[in-house]
Tab-separated table of C-alpha atoms and ligand atoms in Angstrom:
chain	number	residue	atom	x	y	z
A	1	MET	CA	10.884	-2.339	49.591
A	2	THR	CA	13.827	-4.350	48.284
A	3	PHE	CA	12.474	-7.104	46.061
A	4	GLN	CA	13.983	-10.514	45.386
A	5	ASN	CA	13.529	-12.690	42.347
A	6	THR	CA	12.860	-15.900	44.298
A	7	LEU	CA	9.829	-18.094	44.774
A	8	GLU	CA	10.110	-17.773	48.575
A	9	PHE	CA	10.062	-13.979	48.400
A	10	ALA	CA	7.046	-13.959	46.046
A	11	GLN	CA	5.207	-16.377	48.363
A	12	GLN	CA	6.014	-14.166	51.309
A	13	LEU	CA	4.470	-11.163	49.520
A	14	ASP	CA	1.387	-13.264	48.783
A	15	ALA	CA	1.116	-14.282	52.431
A	16	GLN	CA	1.151	-10.592	53.423
A	17	ASP	CA	-1.348	-9.582	50.734
A	18	GLU	CA	-4.605	-8.379	52.293
A	19	LEU	CA	-6.485	-9.100	49.055
A	20	ARG	CA	-5.175	-12.639	48.532
A	21	HIS	CA	-8.551	-14.240	49.356
A	22	TYR	CA	-10.165	-12.439	46.446
A	23	ARG	CA	-8.198	-14.632	44.045
A	24	ASP	CA	-10.543	-17.479	45.064
A	25	GLU	CA	-13.512	-15.346	44.090
A	26	PHE	CA	-12.548	-15.575	40.414
A	27	ILE	CA	-12.656	-18.401	37.873
A	28	PHE	CA	-9.304	-19.009	36.195
A	29	PRO	CA	-8.977	-20.832	32.872
A	30	GLN	CA	-6.847	-23.955	33.395
A	31	HIS	CA	-3.602	-24.939	31.736
A	32	ASN	CA	-2.309	-28.466	32.444
A	33	GLY	CA	-4.498	-28.580	35.535
A	34	LYS	CA	-3.257	-25.256	36.915
A	35	ASP	CA	-4.566	-21.694	36.861
A	36	VAL	CA	-3.180	-19.738	33.932
A	37	ILE	CA	-1.115	-16.639	34.660
A	38	TYR	CA	-3.640	-14.069	33.539
A	39	PHE	CA	-2.283	-10.726	32.310
A	40	THR	CA	-5.213	-9.611	30.178
A	41	GLY	CA	-7.591	-8.205	32.770
A	42	ASN	CA	-7.061	-4.920	30.881
A	43	SER	CA	-8.837	-6.542	27.949
A	44	LEU	CA	-11.360	-8.921	29.546
A	45	GLY	CA	-11.405	-9.356	33.310
A	46	LEU	CA	-11.933	-12.822	34.792
A	47	GLN	CA	-15.393	-13.989	35.809
A	48	PRO	CA	-16.174	-13.503	39.502
A	49	LYS	CA	-17.837	-16.594	40.980
A	50	ARG	CA	-20.612	-14.506	42.490
A	51	THR	CA	-21.681	-13.152	39.091
A	52	LYS	CA	-23.641	-16.241	38.090
A	53	LYS	CA	-26.127	-15.742	40.908
A	54	TYR	CA	-26.876	-12.181	39.796
A	55	VAL	CA	-27.608	-13.418	36.271
A	56	ASP	CA	-29.570	-16.458	37.504
A	57	ASP	CA	-31.717	-14.192	39.687
A	58	ILE	CA	-32.842	-12.322	36.618
A	59	MET	CA	-33.446	-15.506	34.639
A	60	ASN	CA	-35.549	-16.827	37.535
A	61	ASP	CA	-37.472	-13.584	37.920
A	62	TRP	CA	-38.141	-13.580	34.203
A	63	ALA	CA	-39.353	-17.213	34.383
A	64	ASN	CA	-41.507	-16.651	37.453
A	65	LEU	CA	-42.763	-13.121	36.995
A	66	ALA	CA	-42.429	-12.417	33.272
A	67	VAL	CA	-43.426	-8.811	32.616
A	68	GLU	CA	-44.197	-8.234	36.286
A	69	GLY	CA	-40.465	-8.505	36.931
A	70	HIS	CA	-40.110	-4.876	35.816
A	71	PHE	CA	-41.705	-3.825	39.108
A	72	TYR	CA	-41.846	-6.880	41.365
A	73	ALA	CA	-38.542	-8.688	40.890
A	74	GLU	CA	-36.389	-8.704	44.001
A	75	LYS	CA	-34.305	-6.081	42.232
A	76	PRO	CA	-36.939	-4.551	39.957
A	77	TRP	CA	-35.744	-4.094	36.394
A	78	TRP	CA	-37.205	-0.694	35.655
A	79	ASP	CA	-34.775	1.092	37.962
A	80	TYR	CA	-32.061	-1.583	38.095
A	81	HIS	CA	-29.410	0.895	36.915
A	82	GLU	CA	-29.932	3.101	39.956
A	83	ARG	CA	-28.083	0.507	42.058
A	84	PHE	CA	-24.886	1.520	40.288
A	85	ALA	CA	-24.906	5.172	41.250
A	86	ALA	CA	-23.519	4.665	44.768
A	87	PRO	CA	-20.699	2.175	44.075
A	88	LEU	CA	-19.642	3.651	40.735
A	89	SER	CA	-19.648	7.224	41.970
A	90	LYS	CA	-17.072	6.167	44.583
A	91	ILE	CA	-14.949	4.352	42.004
A	92	VAL	CA	-14.789	7.305	39.614
A	93	GLY	CA	-15.015	10.186	42.101
A	94	ALA	CA	-18.406	11.567	41.120
A	95	LYS	CA	-21.760	12.472	42.626
A	96	PRO	CA	-24.323	9.655	42.298
A	97	SER	CA	-26.469	11.811	40.017
A	98	GLU	CA	-23.519	12.180	37.626
A	99	ILE	CA	-23.431	8.444	36.873
A	100	THR	CA	-25.488	6.274	34.611
A	101	VAL	CA	-24.989	2.814	33.108
A	102	MET	CA	-26.233	2.061	29.605
A	103	ASN	CA	-25.315	0.791	26.129
A	104	THR	CA	-21.680	0.061	25.320
A	105	LEU	CA	-18.612	2.253	25.353
A	106	THR	CA	-18.282	3.522	21.778
A	107	VAL	CA	-22.041	4.015	21.575
A	108	ASN	CA	-21.937	6.105	24.734
A	109	LEU	CA	-19.014	8.173	23.531
A	110	HIS	CA	-20.959	8.858	20.336
A	111	LEU	CA	-24.009	9.915	22.354
A	112	LEU	CA	-21.862	12.132	24.545
A	113	MET	CA	-20.254	13.701	21.485
A	114	VAL	CA	-23.733	14.524	20.220
A	115	SER	CA	-24.120	16.631	23.346
A	116	PHE	CA	-20.618	17.916	23.954
A	117	TYR	CA	-19.128	18.324	20.498
A	118	GLN	CA	-20.983	21.318	19.174
A	119	PRO	CA	-18.780	22.644	16.386
A	120	ASN	CA	-19.269	25.947	14.615
A	121	PRO	CA	-17.260	27.334	11.700
A	122	LYS	CA	-14.859	29.057	14.068
A	123	ARG	CA	-14.569	26.459	16.832
A	124	TYR	CA	-14.713	22.929	15.451
A	125	LYS	CA	-11.464	21.122	16.228
A	126	ILE	CA	-11.004	18.043	18.399
A	127	ILE	CA	-7.772	17.202	20.168
A	128	CYS	CA	-7.044	13.526	20.762
A	129	GLU	CA	-3.984	11.426	21.377
A	130	GLU	CA	-1.964	9.953	18.532
A	131	LYS	CA	-2.794	6.247	18.143
A	132	ALA	CA	-5.955	6.520	20.196
A	133	PHE	CA	-7.856	3.235	20.377
A	134	PRO	CA	-9.092	2.592	16.792
A	135	SER	CA	-12.766	2.719	17.778
A	136	ASP	CA	-12.188	6.257	19.065
A	137	GLN	CA	-10.411	7.220	15.852
A	138	TYR	CA	-13.325	5.943	13.746
A	139	MET	CA	-15.720	7.739	16.055
A	140	PHE	CA	-13.872	11.053	15.654
A	141	GLN	CA	-13.730	10.691	11.878
A	142	THR	CA	-17.416	9.861	11.529
A	143	GLN	CA	-18.641	12.446	14.054
A	144	VAL	CA	-16.649	15.196	12.385
A	145	ALA	CA	-17.899	14.175	8.941
A	146	PHE	CA	-21.482	13.949	10.292
A	147	ARG	CA	-21.156	17.610	11.344
A	148	GLY	CA	-19.934	18.576	7.881
A	149	TYR	CA	-16.230	19.085	8.660
A	150	LYS	CA	-13.195	17.390	7.186
A	151	PRO	CA	-11.501	14.909	9.540
A	152	GLU	CA	-8.011	15.874	8.296
A	153	ASP	CA	-8.740	19.492	9.222
A	154	ALA	CA	-10.792	19.043	12.394
A	155	ILE	CA	-8.909	16.232	14.189
A	156	VAL	CA	-5.673	17.279	15.837
A	157	GLU	CA	-3.544	14.441	17.210
A	158	ILE	CA	-0.972	14.964	19.918
A	159	LYS	CA	2.166	13.212	18.802
A	160	ARG	CA	4.920	11.463	20.677
A	161	ARG	CA	8.307	13.067	20.215
A	162	ASP	CA	10.733	11.202	17.956
A	163	GLY	CA	12.281	8.271	19.801
A	164	GLU	CA	9.831	8.539	22.732
A	165	HIS	CA	7.097	6.058	23.573
A	166	ASN	CA	4.868	8.314	25.638
A	167	ILE	CA	3.168	11.643	25.139
A	168	ARG	CA	4.454	14.526	27.244
A	169	LEU	CA	1.924	16.460	29.296
A	170	GLU	CA	3.624	19.719	28.306
A	171	ASP	CA	3.005	18.837	24.641
A	172	ILE	CA	-0.699	18.244	25.312
A	173	VAL	CA	-1.059	21.560	27.100
A	174	ALA	CA	0.949	23.390	24.413
A	175	LYS	CA	-1.220	21.898	21.651
A	176	ILE	CA	-4.406	22.910	23.477
A	177	LYS	CA	-3.116	26.491	23.717
A	178	GLU	CA	-1.989	26.469	20.081
A	179	VAL	CA	-5.378	25.328	18.765
A	180	GLY	CA	-6.935	27.823	21.200
A	181	ASP	CA	-10.214	29.348	20.091
A	182	GLU	CA	-10.613	26.823	17.274
A	183	LEU	CA	-10.792	24.039	19.824
A	184	ALA	CA	-14.259	22.609	20.507
A	185	LEU	CA	-13.356	19.428	22.369
A	186	VAL	CA	-10.496	17.553	23.986
A	187	LEU	CA	-11.249	13.824	24.154
A	188	ILE	CA	-8.491	11.427	25.080
A	189	GLY	CA	-8.025	8.178	26.960
A	190	GLY	CA	-7.416	8.537	30.702
A	191	VAL	CA	-4.950	5.658	30.353
A	192	ASN	CA	-3.491	4.903	26.935
A	193	TYR	CA	-4.491	1.391	25.886
A	194	TYR	CA	-1.188	0.634	24.151
A	195	THR	CA	1.463	1.986	26.497
A	196	GLY	CA	-0.488	2.101	29.761
A	197	GLN	CA	0.474	5.777	30.199
A	198	VAL	CA	-1.793	7.586	32.673
A	199	PHE	CA	-2.658	11.140	31.669
A	200	ASP	CA	-2.958	14.034	34.080
A	201	MET	CA	-6.666	14.576	33.549
A	202	LYS	CA	-6.951	17.515	35.935
A	203	THR	CA	-4.292	19.563	34.167
A	204	ILE	CA	-5.609	18.657	30.715
A	205	THR	CA	-9.141	19.624	31.736
A	206	GLU	CA	-7.983	22.970	33.110
A	207	ALA	CA	-6.025	23.677	29.929
A	208	GLY	CA	-9.020	22.793	27.736
A	209	HIS	CA	-11.392	24.958	29.741
A	210	GLN	CA	-8.967	27.873	29.667
A	211	VAL	CA	-9.309	28.089	25.883
A	212	GLY	CA	-13.087	27.620	26.037
A	213	ALA	CA	-13.263	23.954	24.981
A	214	LEU	CA	-15.102	21.076	26.625
A	215	VAL	CA	-13.132	18.102	27.902
A	216	GLY	CA	-14.076	14.431	28.029
A	217	PHE	CA	-12.240	11.156	28.609
A	218	ASP	CA	-12.465	7.587	27.401
A	219	LEU	CA	-11.852	5.732	30.666
A	220	ALA	CA	-11.834	2.175	29.273
A	221	HIS	CA	-8.426	1.527	30.833
A	222	ALA	CA	-8.886	3.803	33.823
A	223	ALA	CA	-12.151	2.755	35.510
A	224	GLY	CA	-11.454	0.306	38.313
A	225	ASN	CA	-7.734	0.805	37.758
A	226	ILE	CA	-6.718	4.314	38.837
A	227	ALA	CA	-7.893	6.888	41.363
A	228	LEU	CA	-10.354	9.167	39.625
A	229	ASN	CA	-11.907	12.398	40.765
A	230	LEU	CA	-14.075	13.257	37.818
A	231	HIS	CA	-16.320	15.728	39.617
A	232	ASP	CA	-13.581	17.730	41.325
A	233	TRP	CA	-11.416	17.725	38.209
A	234	ASN	CA	-14.365	19.425	36.526
A	235	ILE	CA	-14.346	17.000	33.603
A	236	ASP	CA	-17.363	17.549	31.367
A	237	PHE	CA	-18.074	13.913	30.523
A	238	ALA	CA	-16.541	10.459	30.441
A	239	ALA	CA	-17.441	6.883	29.597
A	240	TRP	CA	-15.886	3.497	30.259
A	241	CYS	CA	-16.542	-0.149	29.597
A	242	SER	CA	-17.164	-2.642	32.365
A	243	TYR	CA	-15.465	-5.696	30.931
A	244	LYS	CA	-11.795	-4.843	31.566
A	245	TYR	CA	-10.729	-4.048	35.131
A	246	MET	CA	-14.366	-4.175	36.186
A	247	ASN	CA	-14.791	-7.873	35.376
A	248	SER	CA	-18.330	-7.705	34.004
A	249	GLY	CA	-18.166	-9.967	30.970
A	250	PRO	CA	-17.480	-9.650	27.245
A	251	GLY	CA	-18.811	-6.552	25.513
A	252	ASN	CA	-20.802	-5.610	28.572
A	253	ALA	CA	-22.529	-2.398	29.605
A	254	SER	CA	-20.752	0.920	29.853
A	255	GLY	CA	-20.683	3.537	32.576
A	256	CYS	CA	-21.099	7.248	31.871
A	257	PHE	CA	-20.268	10.379	33.797
A	258	ILE	CA	-21.835	13.733	33.005
A	259	HIS	CA	-20.813	16.617	35.214
A	260	GLU	CA	-23.695	18.084	37.182
A	261	LYS	CA	-23.027	21.542	35.757
A	262	HIS	CA	-24.613	20.253	32.509
A	263	HIS	CA	-27.613	18.503	34.049
A	264	ALA	CA	-30.132	21.297	34.148
A	265	ASN	CA	-29.365	22.496	30.637
A	266	LYS	CA	-32.325	21.111	28.731
A	267	ASP	CA	-31.166	22.878	25.563
A	268	ILE	CA	-28.146	20.659	25.297
A	269	ALA	CA	-28.383	18.517	22.162
A	270	ARG	CA	-29.024	14.861	22.855
A	271	PHE	CA	-30.519	11.822	21.199
A	272	GLY	CA	-33.550	11.060	23.324
A	273	GLY	CA	-35.357	7.887	24.251
A	274	TRP	CA	-38.056	6.966	26.737
A	275	TRP	CA	-35.690	5.832	29.480
A	276	ALA	CA	-34.374	9.386	29.815
A	277	GLN	CA	-37.893	10.645	30.377
A	278	ASN	CA	-38.814	12.138	33.745
A	279	LYS	CA	-39.505	9.076	35.903
A	280	GLU	CA	-42.874	10.298	37.180
A	281	ARG	CA	-44.113	10.832	33.639
A	282	ARG	CA	-42.402	8.030	31.706
A	283	PHE	CA	-45.342	5.669	31.713
A	284	LYS	CA	-47.837	8.373	30.864
A	285	MET	CA	-46.491	7.895	27.331
A	286	GLU	CA	-46.787	11.612	26.546
A	287	PRO	CA	-45.345	13.074	23.351
A	288	THR	CA	-43.205	15.778	25.000
A	289	PHE	CA	-39.658	14.848	25.928
A	290	ASP	CA	-38.846	15.963	29.467
A	291	PRO	CA	-35.477	14.425	30.364
A	292	ILE	CA	-34.460	13.489	33.903
A	293	ILE	CA	-32.133	16.052	35.498
A	294	GLY	CA	-28.961	14.039	35.902
A	295	ALA	CA	-26.846	11.593	33.942
A	296	ASP	CA	-29.897	9.309	33.664
A	297	GLY	CA	-31.339	11.957	31.367
A	298	TRP	CA	-28.934	10.679	28.695
A	299	GLN	CA	-30.342	7.137	28.714
A	300	VAL	CA	-32.125	5.962	25.599
A	301	SER	CA	-33.626	2.486	25.891
A	302	ASN	CA	-35.060	0.367	28.666
A	303	LEU	CA	-32.379	-1.520	30.524
A	304	PRO	CA	-30.604	-4.664	29.311
A	305	VAL	CA	-30.758	-6.092	32.833
A	306	LEU	CA	-29.137	-9.393	31.875
A	307	SER	CA	-26.002	-7.509	30.981
A	308	LEU	CA	-26.254	-5.126	33.917
A	309	ALA	CA	-26.382	-8.047	36.367
A	310	PRO	CA	-22.679	-9.028	36.059
A	311	TYR	CA	-21.727	-5.377	36.330
A	312	LEU	CA	-23.714	-5.019	39.542
A	313	ALA	CA	-21.983	-8.070	41.041
A	314	SER	CA	-18.668	-6.494	40.172
A	315	ALA	CA	-19.510	-2.955	41.304
A	316	GLU	CA	-20.533	-4.364	44.697
A	317	MET	CA	-17.227	-6.227	44.931
A	318	PHE	CA	-15.340	-3.019	44.234
A	319	ALA	CA	-17.388	-1.255	46.898
A	320	GLU	CA	-16.517	-4.014	49.377
A	321	VAL	CA	-12.766	-3.677	48.816
A	322	GLY	CA	-12.440	-0.007	47.895
A	323	MET	CA	-10.118	1.537	45.329
A	324	GLU	CA	-7.499	2.454	47.926
A	325	LYS	CA	-6.574	-1.145	48.702
A	326	LEU	CA	-6.696	-2.150	45.070
A	327	ILE	CA	-4.402	0.723	44.142
A	328	ALA	CA	-1.945	-0.049	46.951
A	329	LYS	CA	-1.616	-3.660	45.735
A	330	ARG	CA	-1.589	-2.547	42.103
A	331	ASN	CA	1.423	-0.316	42.769
A	332	GLN	CA	3.310	-3.034	44.574
A	333	ILE	CA	2.581	-5.900	42.204
A	334	THR	CA	3.304	-3.775	39.112
A	335	SER	CA	6.613	-2.695	40.642
A	336	TYR	CA	7.403	-6.328	41.429
A	337	LEU	CA	6.655	-7.314	37.839
A	338	GLU	CA	8.892	-4.471	36.624
A	339	PHE	CA	11.650	-5.686	38.953
A	340	ILE	CA	11.291	-9.261	37.659
A	341	LEU	CA	11.507	-8.033	34.060
A	342	HIS	CA	14.694	-6.081	34.867
A	343	GLU	CA	16.186	-9.130	36.596
A	344	ILE	CA	15.466	-11.344	33.573
A	345	ASP	CA	16.900	-8.635	31.348
A	346	LYS	CA	20.141	-8.772	33.361
A	347	ASP	CA	20.276	-12.586	33.109
A	348	ILE	CA	20.015	-12.584	29.313
A	349	ASP	CA	21.902	-10.264	26.995
A	350	GLY	CA	19.730	-7.223	27.690
A	351	THR	CA	18.524	-6.445	24.166
A	352	GLU	CA	15.532	-8.760	23.954
A	353	PHE	CA	12.833	-6.451	25.304
A	354	GLU	CA	12.113	-2.967	26.595
A	355	ILE	CA	9.354	-1.695	28.896
A	356	ILE	CA	7.687	1.220	27.115
A	357	THR	CA	5.286	2.155	29.935
A	358	PRO	CA	6.458	5.147	32.008
A	359	SER	CA	8.568	4.041	34.967
A	360	ASN	CA	7.274	6.686	37.386
A	361	GLN	CA	4.223	5.623	39.381
A	362	ALA	CA	2.289	8.823	38.759
A	363	GLU	CA	2.186	8.052	35.049
A	364	ARG	CA	1.408	4.365	35.075
A	365	ALA	CA	-1.105	2.032	36.660
A	366	CYS	CA	-1.822	-1.671	36.211
A	367	GLN	CA	-0.078	-2.289	32.913
A	368	LEU	CA	3.426	-2.751	31.641
A	369	SER	CA	3.738	-2.806	27.871
A	370	VAL	CA	6.800	-4.670	26.742
A	371	PHE	CA	8.325	-4.160	23.316
A	372	LEU	CA	9.814	-7.471	22.184
A	373	HIS	CA	12.895	-6.589	20.159
A	374	GLY	CA	14.170	-10.147	19.958
A	375	GLN	CA	11.916	-13.083	19.135
A	376	GLY	CA	8.762	-10.967	18.915
A	377	ARG	CA	5.685	-12.936	18.083
A	378	SER	CA	7.254	-16.368	18.635
A	379	LEU	CA	8.023	-15.407	22.232
A	380	PHE	CA	4.428	-14.278	22.715
A	381	GLU	CA	3.238	-17.607	21.290
A	382	TYR	CA	5.634	-19.527	23.544
A	383	LEU	CA	4.151	-17.771	26.585
A	384	MET	CA	0.589	-18.468	25.472
A	385	LYS	CA	1.373	-22.163	24.900
A	386	ASN	CA	2.762	-22.344	28.397
A	387	GLY	CA	-0.229	-20.897	30.167
A	388	VAL	CA	0.732	-17.204	30.311
A	389	ILE	CA	-2.123	-15.217	28.826
A	390	THR	CA	-0.940	-11.844	27.511
A	391	ASP	CA	-1.995	-9.968	24.426
A	392	TRP	CA	-0.207	-8.949	21.304
A	393	ARG	CA	-0.388	-5.464	19.880
A	394	GLU	CA	1.270	-4.599	16.572
A	395	PRO	CA	4.066	-4.070	15.805
A	396	ASN	CA	5.798	-5.971	18.635
A	397	VAL	CA	4.208	-5.312	21.994
A	398	ILE	CA	2.819	-7.576	24.686
A	399	ARG	CA	0.749	-5.962	27.391
A	400	LEU	CA	0.967	-7.289	30.934
A	401	ALA	CA	-1.693	-6.260	33.450
A	402	PRO	CA	-1.107	-7.764	36.911
A	403	VAL	CA	-4.654	-7.104	38.107
A	404	PRO	CA	-4.620	-6.661	41.906
A	405	PHE	CA	-7.957	-8.388	42.468
A	406	TYR	CA	-6.704	-11.797	41.318
A	407	CYS	CA	-3.040	-11.844	40.275
A	408	SER	CA	-0.473	-13.089	42.769
A	409	TYR	CA	3.165	-12.255	43.373
A	410	THR	CA	3.928	-15.928	42.726
A	411	ASP	CA	2.393	-15.464	39.265
A	412	MET	CA	4.934	-12.680	38.646
A	413	TYR	CA	7.827	-14.868	39.719
A	414	ASN	CA	6.632	-17.838	37.631
A	415	PHE	CA	6.089	-15.578	34.644
A	416	GLY	CA	9.681	-14.335	34.917
A	417	GLN	CA	10.983	-17.901	34.844
A	418	MET	CA	8.819	-18.721	31.839
A	419	LEU	CA	9.941	-15.597	29.992
A	420	LYS	CA	13.579	-16.442	30.566
A	421	GLU	CA	13.089	-20.034	29.420
A	422	GLY	CA	11.246	-18.815	26.346
A	423	ILE	CA	13.931	-16.312	25.366
A	424	LEU	CA	16.735	-18.829	25.875
A	425	SER	CA	14.961	-21.692	24.094
A	426	LEU	CA	14.062	-19.551	21.059
A	427	LYS	CA	17.547	-18.042	20.620
B	501	PLP	C1	-9.574	2.667	25.004
B	501	PLP	C2	-10.742	1.957	24.384
B	501	PLP	N1	-11.740	2.681	23.849
B	501	PLP	C3	-12.799	2.102	23.272
B	501	PLP	C4	-12.907	0.734	23.211
B	501	PLP	C5	-14.095	0.132	22.497
B	501	PLP	O1	-14.992	-0.417	23.369
B	501	PLP	P1	-16.411	-1.014	22.878
B	501	PLP	O2	-16.112	-2.065	21.860
B	501	PLP	O3	-16.982	-1.608	24.129
B	501	PLP	O4	-17.200	0.100	22.332
B	501	PLP	C6	-11.912	-0.066	23.775
B	501	PLP	C7	-12.015	-1.541	23.735
B	501	PLP	O5	-11.149	-2.280	24.126
B	501	PLP	C8	-10.786	0.566	24.367
B	501	PLP	O6	-9.787	-0.145	24.880
């Protein structure tokens, strides 16, 4: 499609957008009486209007039923998480039994490392991406130290080549082969949080398995954003948070995937708790741990239903729309944003900013990271003051996520105008 940088063209794209009604399903912060232009759905998604009812239902059941709510609430609490298996398995390409929802993301990755990082003196190394999200870096360092290895020896980072912003797939595969039989685990982000680069998870998983390692992914920036096929790609495990593209509220519950090939292995190390206990026996309160066969067998505590409620509202919304439609709009709106940025770049002197996210669609999703060479932080602040919510990542990057559920093409056009005004007024 040939794009145009005009308000009329953007409005025309909005009029043709099948998902445009979903914008009204979300609550936008206001700036001077208007909806902000919201680019940070990759950090904290907006609140869906329907979420409140899901939370209120639990508050009411708690008020009216108290402890009886565990079994007699309209959506009983004791198996509340099971409602996620169907919608989430579609979103991430898994079997329902491979999905569970519990805890928060870093906690889940730690728990999964307990099971799937089993170092021995010969095979103890972990491959991750350079500049992984800091929480992942701290997790690697502390897990490795907990197992008695030295982080500087056991953690192998895949570097970007000099002068390049993104990591090459061939470099990941080459590093996996090089570390070879010393490699215990590959654990990287499905989508890099900083650049928005999408990794080829299938190829990475095959490469890891070929040298005898296990392979997991941090899908914080991938779940609800890209097409995933975790089961068929034979990924060993993955976890994601629900508060970014999945719009489930600050710090909210995390989803986990554990491939079914690991389910029946009761010898696998894990940190147990009563919610993983065989459902028929859980309330017999017996001393022997007999975990559920399936991802639910990795649960620990009884469910924080008040935090699961917003996630359920959201998961049902995703099921209603389907990833295909979200991805089709995501591709178009991200390309339109890229076009707008290039147009603004042409109108000014062309050295103010640079998009560091890959330009080919196979390697990017709903995020363009823009390196601000010119005014840097003051430009970011100008945008924020004028109702454009982006985020700042050191040293000089703003991340723009035109989330297909609620961002409009008109937002992209208006943002372009604001960016141009900001650059010109700060010069
Ligand atoms: C890629 C990635 N991994 C891990 C985390 C940490 O998530 P949590 O604080 O929910 O554990 C984040 C948070 O933004 C993230 O972006």
